[in-house]
Amino acid sequence: MSISLLVLSGIVSFLFWIGNQMTPAPGTSSGNGNPAILLFLLLVPLFLVIVFHWVHLLKVYMVPAAWLIIGILVIAGHHILAFLYQYHRLEEYRNVIRQAIMDRGGVVEENYVQAITTGMSIHINNQFFNVNTFFMFLTASLLFAVLYVLLDVGDERKRSSAA
């Protein structure tokens, strides 16, 4: 089961790498649409399969509830720091785009910079698909698994006390 988690993580990391590579160079124009959105269609079922594998491992090794709760706190802390880091990286990337526009002799229009660096723009694929967001993806799957196991353990205790 742990080998399959490793293989699935490798597949997910490859998809994140592909998504990152779909980012046009700063200051260049791009076509219409963002093909990296299709990667989300692959990542959602992979996320669910990874959660299933985590649940199986957590149940097989009968991880104590106290450790699961500590895990939730650690993962929550990781996600808070990762979101803050990603926000900072987006602001840095906006500056890179501004500089690339100026280097090409263009005039930087803030509305344009904001428009191409918000939502699902192809210009920020590297902000959605990078090492940080890859680890956020993996720890989010572990978080869902831990929550499921904790809720399932609570249900089992209620069922056994009612019988």
PDB file of C-alpha atoms in Angstrom:
ATOM      1  CA  MET A   1       0.000   0.000   0.000  1.00  0.00           C
ATOM      2  CA  SER A   2       2.844   2.403   0.771  1.00  0.00           C
ATOM      3  CA  ILE A   3       4.468   1.604  -2.588  1.00  0.00           C
ATOM      4  CA  SER A   4       1.249   2.555  -4.361  1.00  0.00           C
ATOM      5  CA  LEU A   5       1.229   5.843  -2.412  1.00  0.00           C
ATOM      6  CA  LEU A   6       4.767   6.454  -3.613  1.00  0.00           C
ATOM      7  CA  VAL A   7       3.818   5.687  -7.222  1.00  0.00           C
ATOM      8  CA  LEU A   8       0.714   7.892  -7.028  1.00  0.00           C
ATOM      9  CA  SER A   9       2.809  10.702  -5.551  1.00  0.00           C
ATOM     10  CA  GLY A  10       5.213  10.334  -8.466  1.00  0.00           C
ATOM     11  CA  ILE A  11       2.359  10.573 -10.957  1.00  0.00           C
ATOM     12  CA  VAL A  12       0.989  13.656  -9.189  1.00  0.00           C
ATOM     13  CA  SER A  13       4.431  15.280  -9.126  1.00  0.00           C
ATOM     14  CA  PHE A  14       4.727  14.662 -12.881  1.00  0.00           C
ATOM     15  CA  LEU A  15       1.329  16.323 -13.453  1.00  0.00           C
ATOM     16  CA  PHE A  16       2.419  19.293 -11.326  1.00  0.00           C
ATOM     17  CA  TRP A  17       5.607  19.553 -13.383  1.00  0.00           C
ATOM     18  CA  ILE A  18       3.597  19.527 -16.626  1.00  0.00           C
ATOM     19  CA  GLY A  19       1.294  22.245 -15.269  1.00  0.00           C
ATOM     20  CA  ASN A  20       4.290  24.344 -14.292  1.00  0.00           C
ATOM     21  CA  GLN A  21       5.797  23.967 -17.755  1.00  0.00           C
ATOM     22  CA  MET A  22       2.603  25.304 -19.345  1.00  0.00           C
ATOM     23  CA  THR A  23       3.336  28.806 -18.061  1.00  0.00           C
ATOM     24  CA  PRO A  24       4.342  31.275 -20.812  1.00  0.00           C
ATOM     25  CA  ALA A  25       7.460  33.368 -20.244  1.00  0.00           C
ATOM     26  CA  PRO A  26       6.830  36.602 -18.321  1.00  0.00           C
ATOM     27  CA  GLY A  27       5.873  39.475 -20.584  1.00  0.00           C
ATOM     28  CA  THR A  28       4.826  37.296 -23.524  1.00  0.00           C
ATOM     29  CA  SER A  29       1.335  36.922 -24.853  1.00  0.00           C
ATOM     30  CA  SER A  30      -0.476  33.618 -24.832  1.00  0.00           C
ATOM     31  CA  GLY A  31      -3.268  31.966 -26.728  1.00  0.00           C
ATOM     32  CA  ASN A  32      -6.830  31.698 -25.581  1.00  0.00           C
ATOM     33  CA  GLY A  33      -7.597  29.352 -22.742  1.00  0.00           C
ATOM     34  CA  ASN A  34      -5.537  27.423 -20.282  1.00  0.00           C
ATOM     35  CA  PRO A  35      -4.927  23.746 -21.044  1.00  0.00           C
ATOM     36  CA  ALA A  36      -3.535  23.195 -17.538  1.00  0.00           C
ATOM     37  CA  ILE A  37      -7.112  23.333 -16.244  1.00  0.00           C
ATOM     38  CA  LEU A  38      -7.473  19.832 -17.678  1.00  0.00           C
ATOM     39  CA  LEU A  39      -4.880  18.653 -15.164  1.00  0.00           C
ATOM     40  CA  PHE A  40      -7.351  19.414 -12.390  1.00  0.00           C
ATOM     41  CA  LEU A  41      -9.641  16.804 -13.950  1.00  0.00           C
ATOM     42  CA  LEU A  42      -6.876  14.243 -13.439  1.00  0.00           C
ATOM     43  CA  LEU A  43      -5.822  15.472 -10.019  1.00  0.00           C
ATOM     44  CA  VAL A  44      -9.261  15.243  -8.379  1.00  0.00           C
ATOM     45  CA  PRO A  45      -9.663  11.460  -8.787  1.00  0.00           C
ATOM     46  CA  LEU A  46      -5.988  10.961  -7.911  1.00  0.00           C
ATOM     47  CA  PHE A  47      -6.575  12.978  -4.739  1.00  0.00           C
ATOM     48  CA  LEU A  48      -9.435  10.675  -3.756  1.00  0.00           C
ATOM     49  CA  VAL A  49      -7.380   7.549  -4.450  1.00  0.00           C
ATOM     50  CA  ILE A  50      -4.495   8.912  -2.384  1.00  0.00           C
ATOM     51  CA  VAL A  51      -6.895   9.690   0.490  1.00  0.00           C
ATOM     52  CA  PHE A  52      -8.149   6.082   0.296  1.00  0.00           C
ATOM     53  CA  HIS A  53      -4.577   4.786   0.538  1.00  0.00           C
ATOM     54  CA  TRP A  54      -3.780   7.051   3.491  1.00  0.00           C
ATOM     55  CA  VAL A  55      -6.939   5.860   5.282  1.00  0.00           C
ATOM     56  CA  HIS A  56      -5.929   2.253   4.723  1.00  0.00           C
ATOM     57  CA  LEU A  57      -2.418   2.865   6.100  1.00  0.00           C
ATOM     58  CA  LEU A  58      -3.687   4.776   9.124  1.00  0.00           C
ATOM     59  CA  LYS A  59      -6.094   1.958   9.953  1.00  0.00           C
ATOM     60  CA  VAL A  60      -3.580  -0.839   9.361  1.00  0.00           C
ATOM     61  CA  TYR A  61      -1.040   0.772  11.672  1.00  0.00           C
ATOM     62  CA  MET A  62      -3.783   1.813  14.145  1.00  0.00           C
ATOM     63  CA  VAL A  63      -2.361   5.280  14.680  1.00  0.00           C
ATOM     64  CA  PRO A  64      -3.551   6.570  18.070  1.00  0.00           C
ATOM     65  CA  ALA A  65      -6.102   9.387  18.068  1.00  0.00           C
ATOM     66  CA  ALA A  66      -3.697  11.690  19.914  1.00  0.00           C
ATOM     67  CA  TRP A  67      -1.170  11.359  17.081  1.00  0.00           C
ATOM     68  CA  LEU A  68      -3.886  11.986  14.525  1.00  0.00           C
ATOM     69  CA  ILE A  69      -4.900  15.183  16.301  1.00  0.00           C
ATOM     70  CA  ILE A  70      -1.276  16.313  16.441  1.00  0.00           C
ATOM     71  CA  GLY A  71      -1.081  15.524  12.719  1.00  0.00           C
ATOM     72  CA  ILE A  72      -4.075  17.750  12.044  1.00  0.00           C
ATOM     73  CA  LEU A  73      -2.405  20.634  13.876  1.00  0.00           C
ATOM     74  CA  VAL A  74       0.899  20.136  12.054  1.00  0.00           C
ATOM     75  CA  ILE A  75      -0.831  19.931   8.664  1.00  0.00           C
ATOM     76  CA  ALA A  76      -2.924  23.024   9.450  1.00  0.00           C
ATOM     77  CA  GLY A  77       0.264  24.885  10.369  1.00  0.00           C
ATOM     78  CA  HIS A  78       1.923  23.687   7.178  1.00  0.00           C
ATOM     79  CA  HIS A  79      -1.003  24.892   5.068  1.00  0.00           C
ATOM     80  CA  ILE A  80      -1.085  28.308   6.727  1.00  0.00           C
ATOM     81  CA  LEU A  81       2.629  28.808   6.095  1.00  0.00           C
ATOM     82  CA  ALA A  82       2.360  27.400   2.566  1.00  0.00           C
ATOM     83  CA  PHE A  83      -0.508  29.752   1.657  1.00  0.00           C
ATOM     84  CA  LEU A  84       1.433  32.725   3.012  1.00  0.00           C
ATOM     85  CA  TYR A  85       4.512  31.638   1.070  1.00  0.00           C
ATOM     86  CA  GLN A  86       2.479  31.192  -2.105  1.00  0.00           C
ATOM     87  CA  TYR A  87       0.905  34.627  -1.717  1.00  0.00           C
ATOM     88  CA  HIS A  88       4.394  36.133  -1.345  1.00  0.00           C
ATOM     89  CA  ARG A  89       5.618  34.236  -4.433  1.00  0.00           C
ATOM     90  CA  LEU A  90       2.651  35.535  -6.463  1.00  0.00           C
ATOM     91  CA  GLU A  91       3.531  39.115  -5.542  1.00  0.00           C
ATOM     92  CA  GLU A  92       7.160  38.475  -6.544  1.00  0.00           C
ATOM     93  CA  TYR A  93       5.997  36.956  -9.824  1.00  0.00           C
ATOM     94  CA  ARG A  94       3.857  40.009 -10.565  1.00  0.00           C
ATOM     95  CA  ASN A  95       7.003  42.096 -10.170  1.00  0.00           C
ATOM     96  CA  VAL A  96       8.836  39.801 -12.599  1.00  0.00           C
ATOM     97  CA  ILE A  97       6.037  40.308 -15.134  1.00  0.00           C
ATOM     98  CA  ARG A  98       6.137  44.090 -14.643  1.00  0.00           C
ATOM     99  CA  GLN A  99       9.898  44.094 -15.187  1.00  0.00           C
ATOM    100  CA  ALA A 100       9.617  41.879 -18.299  1.00  0.00           C
ATOM    101  CA  ILE A 101       7.068  44.284 -19.805  1.00  0.00           C
ATOM    102  CA  MET A 102       9.322  47.263 -19.097  1.00  0.00           C
ATOM    103  CA  ASP A 103      12.371  45.442 -20.523  1.00  0.00           C
ATOM    104  CA  ARG A 104      10.496  45.018 -23.793  1.00  0.00           C
ATOM    105  CA  GLY A 105       9.854  48.745 -23.942  1.00  0.00           C
ATOM    106  CA  GLY A 106       6.238  48.483 -22.893  1.00  0.00           C
ATOM    107  CA  VAL A 107       4.241  50.482 -20.448  1.00  0.00           C
ATOM    108  CA  VAL A 108       3.130  48.606 -17.365  1.00  0.00           C
ATOM    109  CA  GLU A 109      -0.599  48.827 -16.883  1.00  0.00           C
ATOM    110  CA  GLU A 110      -1.496  47.578 -13.427  1.00  0.00           C
ATOM    111  CA  ASN A 111      -4.958  46.446 -14.578  1.00  0.00           C
ATOM    112  CA  TYR A 112      -3.301  44.199 -17.180  1.00  0.00           C
ATOM    113  CA  VAL A 113      -0.860  42.720 -14.654  1.00  0.00           C
ATOM    114  CA  GLN A 114      -3.700  42.022 -12.230  1.00  0.00           C
ATOM    115  CA  ALA A 115      -5.884  40.546 -14.986  1.00  0.00           C
ATOM    116  CA  ILE A 116      -3.271  38.029 -16.129  1.00  0.00           C
ATOM    117  CA  THR A 117      -2.300  37.048 -12.579  1.00  0.00           C
ATOM    118  CA  THR A 118      -5.719  36.277 -11.141  1.00  0.00           C
ATOM    119  CA  GLY A 119      -8.175  33.437 -11.592  1.00  0.00           C
ATOM    120  CA  MET A 120      -7.154  30.576 -13.840  1.00  0.00           C
ATOM    121  CA  SER A 121      -4.919  32.550 -16.183  1.00  0.00           C
ATOM    122  CA  ILE A 122      -2.287  30.596 -18.084  1.00  0.00           C
ATOM    123  CA  HIS A 123       0.241  33.205 -16.923  1.00  0.00           C
ATOM    124  CA  ILE A 124       0.149  31.877 -13.369  1.00  0.00           C
ATOM    125  CA  ASN A 125       0.197  28.126 -13.919  1.00  0.00           C
ATOM    126  CA  ASN A 126       3.558  28.148 -12.176  1.00  0.00           C
ATOM    127  CA  GLN A 127       1.788  29.551  -9.106  1.00  0.00           C
ATOM    128  CA  PHE A 128      -0.667  26.632  -9.040  1.00  0.00           C
ATOM    129  CA  PHE A 129       1.769  23.898 -10.041  1.00  0.00           C
ATOM    130  CA  ASN A 130       5.013  24.032  -8.083  1.00  0.00           C
ATOM    131  CA  VAL A 131       6.837  22.182  -5.316  1.00  0.00           C
ATOM    132  CA  ASN A 132       4.986  24.075  -2.589  1.00  0.00           C
ATOM    133  CA  THR A 133       1.526  23.350  -3.989  1.00  0.00           C
ATOM    134  CA  PHE A 134       2.522  19.725  -4.670  1.00  0.00           C
ATOM    135  CA  PHE A 135       3.272  19.248  -0.963  1.00  0.00           C
ATOM    136  CA  MET A 136       0.079  21.114  -0.074  1.00  0.00           C
ATOM    137  CA  PHE A 137      -1.795  18.629  -2.272  1.00  0.00           C
ATOM    138  CA  LEU A 138      -0.209  15.657  -0.502  1.00  0.00           C
ATOM    139  CA  THR A 139      -0.716  17.015   3.010  1.00  0.00           C
ATOM    140  CA  ALA A 140      -4.314  17.952   2.186  1.00  0.00           C
ATOM    141  CA  SER A 141      -4.936  14.342   1.172  1.00  0.00           C
ATOM    142  CA  LEU A 142      -3.407  13.193   4.464  1.00  0.00           C
ATOM    143  CA  LEU A 143      -5.561  15.704   6.353  1.00  0.00           C
ATOM    144  CA  PHE A 144      -8.740  14.357   4.745  1.00  0.00           C
ATOM    145  CA  ALA A 145      -7.659  10.810   5.594  1.00  0.00           C
ATOM    146  CA  VAL A 146      -6.890  11.692   9.208  1.00  0.00           C
ATOM    147  CA  LEU A 147     -10.249  13.419   9.606  1.00  0.00           C
ATOM    148  CA  TYR A 148     -12.015  10.429   8.072  1.00  0.00           C
ATOM    149  CA  VAL A 149     -10.219   7.992  10.375  1.00  0.00           C
ATOM    150  CA  LEU A 150     -10.983  10.120  13.435  1.00  0.00           C
ATOM    151  CA  LEU A 151     -14.663  10.370  12.505  1.00  0.00           C
ATOM    152  CA  ASP A 152     -14.817   6.670  11.668  1.00  0.00           C
ATOM    153  CA  VAL A 153     -13.197   5.730  15.000  1.00  0.00           C
ATOM    154  CA  GLY A 154     -15.753   7.908  16.797  1.00  0.00           C
ATOM    155  CA  ASP A 155     -18.592   6.157  14.958  1.00  0.00           C
ATOM    156  CA  GLU A 156     -17.172   2.733  15.826  1.00  0.00           C
ATOM    157  CA  ARG A 157     -17.052   3.678  19.525  1.00  0.00           C
ATOM    158  CA  LYS A 158     -20.675   4.871  19.395  1.00  0.00           C
ATOM    159  CA  ARG A 159     -21.760   1.636  17.657  1.00  0.00           C
ATOM    160  CA  SER A 160     -19.915  -0.578  20.146  1.00  0.00           C
ATOM    161  CA  SER A 161     -21.305   1.292  23.184  1.00  0.00           C
ATOM    162  CA  ALA A 162     -24.860   1.095  21.794  1.00  0.00           C
ATOM    163  CA  ALA A 163     -24.622  -2.692  21.351  1.00  0.00           C
TER     164      ALA A 163
END
